[in-house]
mmCIF file of C-alpha atoms in Angstrom:
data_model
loop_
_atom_site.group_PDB
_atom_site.id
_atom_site.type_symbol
_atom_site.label_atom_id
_atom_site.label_comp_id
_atom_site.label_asym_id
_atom_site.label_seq_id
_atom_site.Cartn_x
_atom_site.Cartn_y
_atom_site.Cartn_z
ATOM 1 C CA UNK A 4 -0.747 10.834 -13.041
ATOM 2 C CA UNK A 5 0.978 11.058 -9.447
ATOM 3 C CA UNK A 6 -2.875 11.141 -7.615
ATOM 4 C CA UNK A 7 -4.454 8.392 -9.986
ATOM 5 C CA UNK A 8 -2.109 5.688 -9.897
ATOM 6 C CA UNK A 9 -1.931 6.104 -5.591
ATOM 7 C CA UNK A 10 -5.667 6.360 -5.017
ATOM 8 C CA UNK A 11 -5.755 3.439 -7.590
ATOM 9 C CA UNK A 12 -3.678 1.044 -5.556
ATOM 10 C CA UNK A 13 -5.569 1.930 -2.230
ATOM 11 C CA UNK A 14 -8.552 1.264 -3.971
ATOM 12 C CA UNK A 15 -7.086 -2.356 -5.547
ATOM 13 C CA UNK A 16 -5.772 -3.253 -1.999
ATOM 14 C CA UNK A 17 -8.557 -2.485 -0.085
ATOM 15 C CA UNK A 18 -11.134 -4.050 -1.974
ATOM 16 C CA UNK A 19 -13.199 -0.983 -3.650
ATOM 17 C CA UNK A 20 -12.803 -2.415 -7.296
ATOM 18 C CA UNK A 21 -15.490 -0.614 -8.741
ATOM 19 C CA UNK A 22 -13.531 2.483 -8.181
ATOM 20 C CA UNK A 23 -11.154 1.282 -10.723
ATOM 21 C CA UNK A 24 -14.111 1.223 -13.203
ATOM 22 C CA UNK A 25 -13.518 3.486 -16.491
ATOM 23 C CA UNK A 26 -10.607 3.923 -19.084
ATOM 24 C CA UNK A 27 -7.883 5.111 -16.598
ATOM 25 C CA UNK A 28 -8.820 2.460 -14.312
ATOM 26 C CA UNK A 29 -9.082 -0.502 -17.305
ATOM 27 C CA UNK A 30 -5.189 0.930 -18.046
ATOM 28 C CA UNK A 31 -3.897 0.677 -14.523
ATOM 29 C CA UNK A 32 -5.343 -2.816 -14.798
ATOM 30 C CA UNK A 33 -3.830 -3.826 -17.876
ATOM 31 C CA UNK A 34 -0.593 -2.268 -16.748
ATOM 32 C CA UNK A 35 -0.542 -4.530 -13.859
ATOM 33 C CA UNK A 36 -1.075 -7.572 -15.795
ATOM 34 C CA UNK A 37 1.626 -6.608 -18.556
ATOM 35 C CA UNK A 38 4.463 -5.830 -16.192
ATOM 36 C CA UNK A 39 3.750 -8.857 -13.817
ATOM 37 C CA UNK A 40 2.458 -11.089 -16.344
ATOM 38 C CA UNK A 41 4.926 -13.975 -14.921
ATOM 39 C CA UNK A 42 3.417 -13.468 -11.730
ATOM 40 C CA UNK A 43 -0.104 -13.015 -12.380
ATOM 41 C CA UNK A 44 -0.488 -13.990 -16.290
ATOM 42 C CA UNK A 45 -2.332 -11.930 -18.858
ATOM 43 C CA UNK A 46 -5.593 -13.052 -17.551
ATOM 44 C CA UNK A 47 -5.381 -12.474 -13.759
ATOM 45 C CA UNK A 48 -8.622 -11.610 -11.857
ATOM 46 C CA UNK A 49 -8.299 -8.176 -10.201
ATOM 47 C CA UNK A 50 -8.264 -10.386 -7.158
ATOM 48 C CA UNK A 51 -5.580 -12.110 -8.062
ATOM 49 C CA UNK A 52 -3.895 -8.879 -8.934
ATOM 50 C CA UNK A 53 -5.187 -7.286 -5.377
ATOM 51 C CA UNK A 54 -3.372 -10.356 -3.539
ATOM 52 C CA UNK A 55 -0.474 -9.770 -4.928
ATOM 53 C CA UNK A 56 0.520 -6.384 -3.752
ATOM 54 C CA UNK A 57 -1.195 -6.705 -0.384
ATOM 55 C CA UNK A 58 2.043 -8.800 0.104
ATOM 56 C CA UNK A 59 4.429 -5.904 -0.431
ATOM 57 C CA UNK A 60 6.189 -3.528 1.840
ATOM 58 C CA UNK A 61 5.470 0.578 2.030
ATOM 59 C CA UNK A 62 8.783 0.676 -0.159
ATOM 60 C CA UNK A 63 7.775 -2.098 -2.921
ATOM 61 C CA UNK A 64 4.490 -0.181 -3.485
ATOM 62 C CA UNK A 65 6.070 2.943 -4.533
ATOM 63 C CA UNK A 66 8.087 1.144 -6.659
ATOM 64 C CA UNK A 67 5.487 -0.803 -8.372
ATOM 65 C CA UNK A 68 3.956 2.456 -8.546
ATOM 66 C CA UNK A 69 6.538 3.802 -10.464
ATOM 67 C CA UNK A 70 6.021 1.053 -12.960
ATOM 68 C CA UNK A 71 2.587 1.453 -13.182
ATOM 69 C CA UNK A 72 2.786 4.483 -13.677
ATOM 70 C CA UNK A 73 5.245 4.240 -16.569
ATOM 71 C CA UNK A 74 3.016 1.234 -18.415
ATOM 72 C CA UNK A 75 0.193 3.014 -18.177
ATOM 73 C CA UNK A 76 1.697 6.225 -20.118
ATOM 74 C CA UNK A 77 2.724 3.616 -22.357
ATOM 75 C CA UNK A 78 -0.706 2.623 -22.879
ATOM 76 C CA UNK A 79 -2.474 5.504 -23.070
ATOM 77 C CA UNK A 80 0.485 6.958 -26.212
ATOM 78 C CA UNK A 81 -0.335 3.526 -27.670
ATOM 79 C CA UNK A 82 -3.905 4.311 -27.801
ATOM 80 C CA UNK A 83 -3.651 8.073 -28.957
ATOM 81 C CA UNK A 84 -1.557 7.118 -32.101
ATOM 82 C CA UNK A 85 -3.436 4.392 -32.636
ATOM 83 C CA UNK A 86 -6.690 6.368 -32.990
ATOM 84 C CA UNK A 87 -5.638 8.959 -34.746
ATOM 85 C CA UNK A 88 -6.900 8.275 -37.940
ATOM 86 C CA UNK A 89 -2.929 8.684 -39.712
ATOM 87 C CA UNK A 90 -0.777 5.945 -41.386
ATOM 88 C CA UNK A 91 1.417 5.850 -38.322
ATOM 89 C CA UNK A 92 0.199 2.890 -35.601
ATOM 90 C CA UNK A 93 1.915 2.267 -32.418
ATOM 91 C CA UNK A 94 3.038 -1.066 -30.568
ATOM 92 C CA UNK A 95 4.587 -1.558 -27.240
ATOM 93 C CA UNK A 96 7.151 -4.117 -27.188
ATOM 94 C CA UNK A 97 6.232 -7.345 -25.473
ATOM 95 C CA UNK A 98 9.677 -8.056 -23.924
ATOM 96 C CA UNK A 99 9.281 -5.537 -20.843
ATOM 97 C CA UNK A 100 14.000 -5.610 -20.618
ATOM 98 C CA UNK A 101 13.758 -4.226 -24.561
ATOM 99 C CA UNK A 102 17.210 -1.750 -24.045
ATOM 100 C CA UNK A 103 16.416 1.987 -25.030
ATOM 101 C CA UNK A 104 12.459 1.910 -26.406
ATOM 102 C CA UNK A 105 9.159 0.850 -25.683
ATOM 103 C CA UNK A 106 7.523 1.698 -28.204
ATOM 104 C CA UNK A 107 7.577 1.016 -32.068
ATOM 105 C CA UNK A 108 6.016 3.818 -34.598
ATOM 106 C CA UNK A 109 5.389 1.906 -37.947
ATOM 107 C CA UNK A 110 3.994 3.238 -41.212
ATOM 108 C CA UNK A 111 1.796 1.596 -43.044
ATOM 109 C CA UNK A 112 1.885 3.783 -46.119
ATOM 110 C CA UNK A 113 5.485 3.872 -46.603
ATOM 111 C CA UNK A 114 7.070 0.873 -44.331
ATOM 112 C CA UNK A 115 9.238 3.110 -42.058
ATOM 113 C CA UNK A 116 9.438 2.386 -38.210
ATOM 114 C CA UNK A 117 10.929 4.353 -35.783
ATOM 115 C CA UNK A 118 11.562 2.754 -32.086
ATOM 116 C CA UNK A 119 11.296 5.183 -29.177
ATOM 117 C CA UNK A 120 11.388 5.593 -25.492
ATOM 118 C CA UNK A 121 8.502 6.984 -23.305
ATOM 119 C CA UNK A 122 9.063 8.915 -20.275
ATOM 120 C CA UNK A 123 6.192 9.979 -18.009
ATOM 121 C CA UNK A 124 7.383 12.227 -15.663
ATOM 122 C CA UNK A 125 7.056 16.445 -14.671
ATOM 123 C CA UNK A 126 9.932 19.077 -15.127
ATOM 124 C CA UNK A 127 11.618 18.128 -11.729
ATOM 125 C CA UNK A 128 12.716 14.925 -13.309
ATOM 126 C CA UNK A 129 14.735 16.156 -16.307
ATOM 127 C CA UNK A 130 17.401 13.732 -15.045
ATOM 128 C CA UNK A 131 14.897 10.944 -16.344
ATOM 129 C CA UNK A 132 15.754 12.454 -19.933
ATOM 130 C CA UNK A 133 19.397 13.244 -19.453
ATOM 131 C CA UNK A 134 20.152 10.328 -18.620
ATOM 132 C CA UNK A 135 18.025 8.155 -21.137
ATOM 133 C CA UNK A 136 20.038 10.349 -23.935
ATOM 134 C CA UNK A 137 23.164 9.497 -22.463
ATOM 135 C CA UNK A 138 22.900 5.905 -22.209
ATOM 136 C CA UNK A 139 20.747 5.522 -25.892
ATOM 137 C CA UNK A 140 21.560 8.656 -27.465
ATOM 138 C CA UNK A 141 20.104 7.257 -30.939
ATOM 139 C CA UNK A 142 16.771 6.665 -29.420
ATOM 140 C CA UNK A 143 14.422 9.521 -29.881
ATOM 141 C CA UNK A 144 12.147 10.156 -26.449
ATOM 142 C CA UNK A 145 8.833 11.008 -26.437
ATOM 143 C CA UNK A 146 7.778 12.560 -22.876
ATOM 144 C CA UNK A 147 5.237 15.035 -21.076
ATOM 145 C CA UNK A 148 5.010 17.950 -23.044
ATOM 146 C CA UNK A 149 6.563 20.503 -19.951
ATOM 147 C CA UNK A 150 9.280 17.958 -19.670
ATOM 148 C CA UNK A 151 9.590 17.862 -23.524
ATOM 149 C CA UNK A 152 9.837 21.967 -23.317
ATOM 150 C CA UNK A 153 12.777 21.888 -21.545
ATOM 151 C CA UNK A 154 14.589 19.966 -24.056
ATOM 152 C CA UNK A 155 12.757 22.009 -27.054
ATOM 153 C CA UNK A 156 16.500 22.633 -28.659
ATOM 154 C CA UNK A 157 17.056 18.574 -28.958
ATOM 155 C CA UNK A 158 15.635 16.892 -31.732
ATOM 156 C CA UNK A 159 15.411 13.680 -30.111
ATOM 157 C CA UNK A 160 13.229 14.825 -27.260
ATOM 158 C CA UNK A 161 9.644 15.592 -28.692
ATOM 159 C CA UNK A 162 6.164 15.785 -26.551
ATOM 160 C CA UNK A 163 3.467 13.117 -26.310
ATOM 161 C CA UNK A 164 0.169 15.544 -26.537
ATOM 162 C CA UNK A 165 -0.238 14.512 -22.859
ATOM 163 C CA UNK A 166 0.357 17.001 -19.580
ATOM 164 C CA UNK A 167 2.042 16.173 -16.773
ATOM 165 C CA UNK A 168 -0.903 18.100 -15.349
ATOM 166 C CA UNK A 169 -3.574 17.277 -17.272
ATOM 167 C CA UNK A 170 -2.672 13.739 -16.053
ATOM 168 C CA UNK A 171 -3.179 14.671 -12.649
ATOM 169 C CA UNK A 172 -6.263 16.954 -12.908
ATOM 170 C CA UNK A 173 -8.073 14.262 -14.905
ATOM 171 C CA UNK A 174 -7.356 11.913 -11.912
ATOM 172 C CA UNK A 175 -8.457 13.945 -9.317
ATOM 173 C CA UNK A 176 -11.683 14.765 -10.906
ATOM 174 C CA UNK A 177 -12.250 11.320 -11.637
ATOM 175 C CA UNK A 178 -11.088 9.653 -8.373
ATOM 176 C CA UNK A 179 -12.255 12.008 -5.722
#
């Protein structure tokens, strides 16, 4: 959510790593090293990591924010499906420029796959969606369920299982 991944990067740049301790804090990790694995590598220390984005500007953090934020959903549908206890399992692509998905859906039972994008992101952002279905309109998107209710007469927009505001509220109990 919004609150998680900001208190998260104060936390990372100023040193308080043991904040960051727990599942939501291991995913804003590993969505760090994913995204900037040319930078940093798979394996970078969360010093390493912390060193890194002390060198950006006000306007570079939100950014990387946004793409933190992004991974992370990422990982956390990843981890859902694969959980689940179904024959579907879930893999991110490792090429971070893949055009139109992120994610591939594969079935073990009968073979299918289905590739589809992931958008995190609350009801004032139904551009994020529009414009996704413009520019892949083949690609089905999986999003926040509010943002997903909006688009409830589209096929191709379906919800993850995962509030915008659940996000949030789990963050701020957490990370208070």
């Amino acid at each position: 959510g919004e609150v998680f991944s900001t208190a998260a990067m104060a936390y990372l740049m100023s040193g308080q790593y043991e904040k960051l301790e727990g599942p939501l804090g291991d995913n804003f990790i590993d969505a760090i090293r994913l995204r900037w694995s040319a930078q940093l590598g798979q394996d970078a220390s969360i010093e390493e990591i912390a060193s890194l984005f002390r060198e950006y500007t006000p306007s570079q953090i939100d950014g990387a924010l946004n793409t933190i934020k992004g991974k992370m959903f990422e990982i956390m549908v990843t981890e859902q499906e694969n959980i689940d206890g179904d024959q579907w399992h879930a893999t991110m692509h490792t090429d971070e420029t893949f055009p139109g998905s992120d994610i591939i859906f594969s079935n073990a039972e009968t073979g299918q796959q289905m590739e589809i994008s992931l958008k995190a992101a609350s009801e004032g952002n139904s551009y994020i969606i529009e414009e996704a279905l413009s520019r892949y309109p083949n690609t089905p998107i999986m999003t926040t369920d509010e943002l997903a209710s909006l688009f409830k007469d589209d096929s191709r927009v379906f919800g993850s299982g995962f509030l915008n505001e659940d996000l949030e509220n789990i963050s701020k109990e957490k990370y208070r």
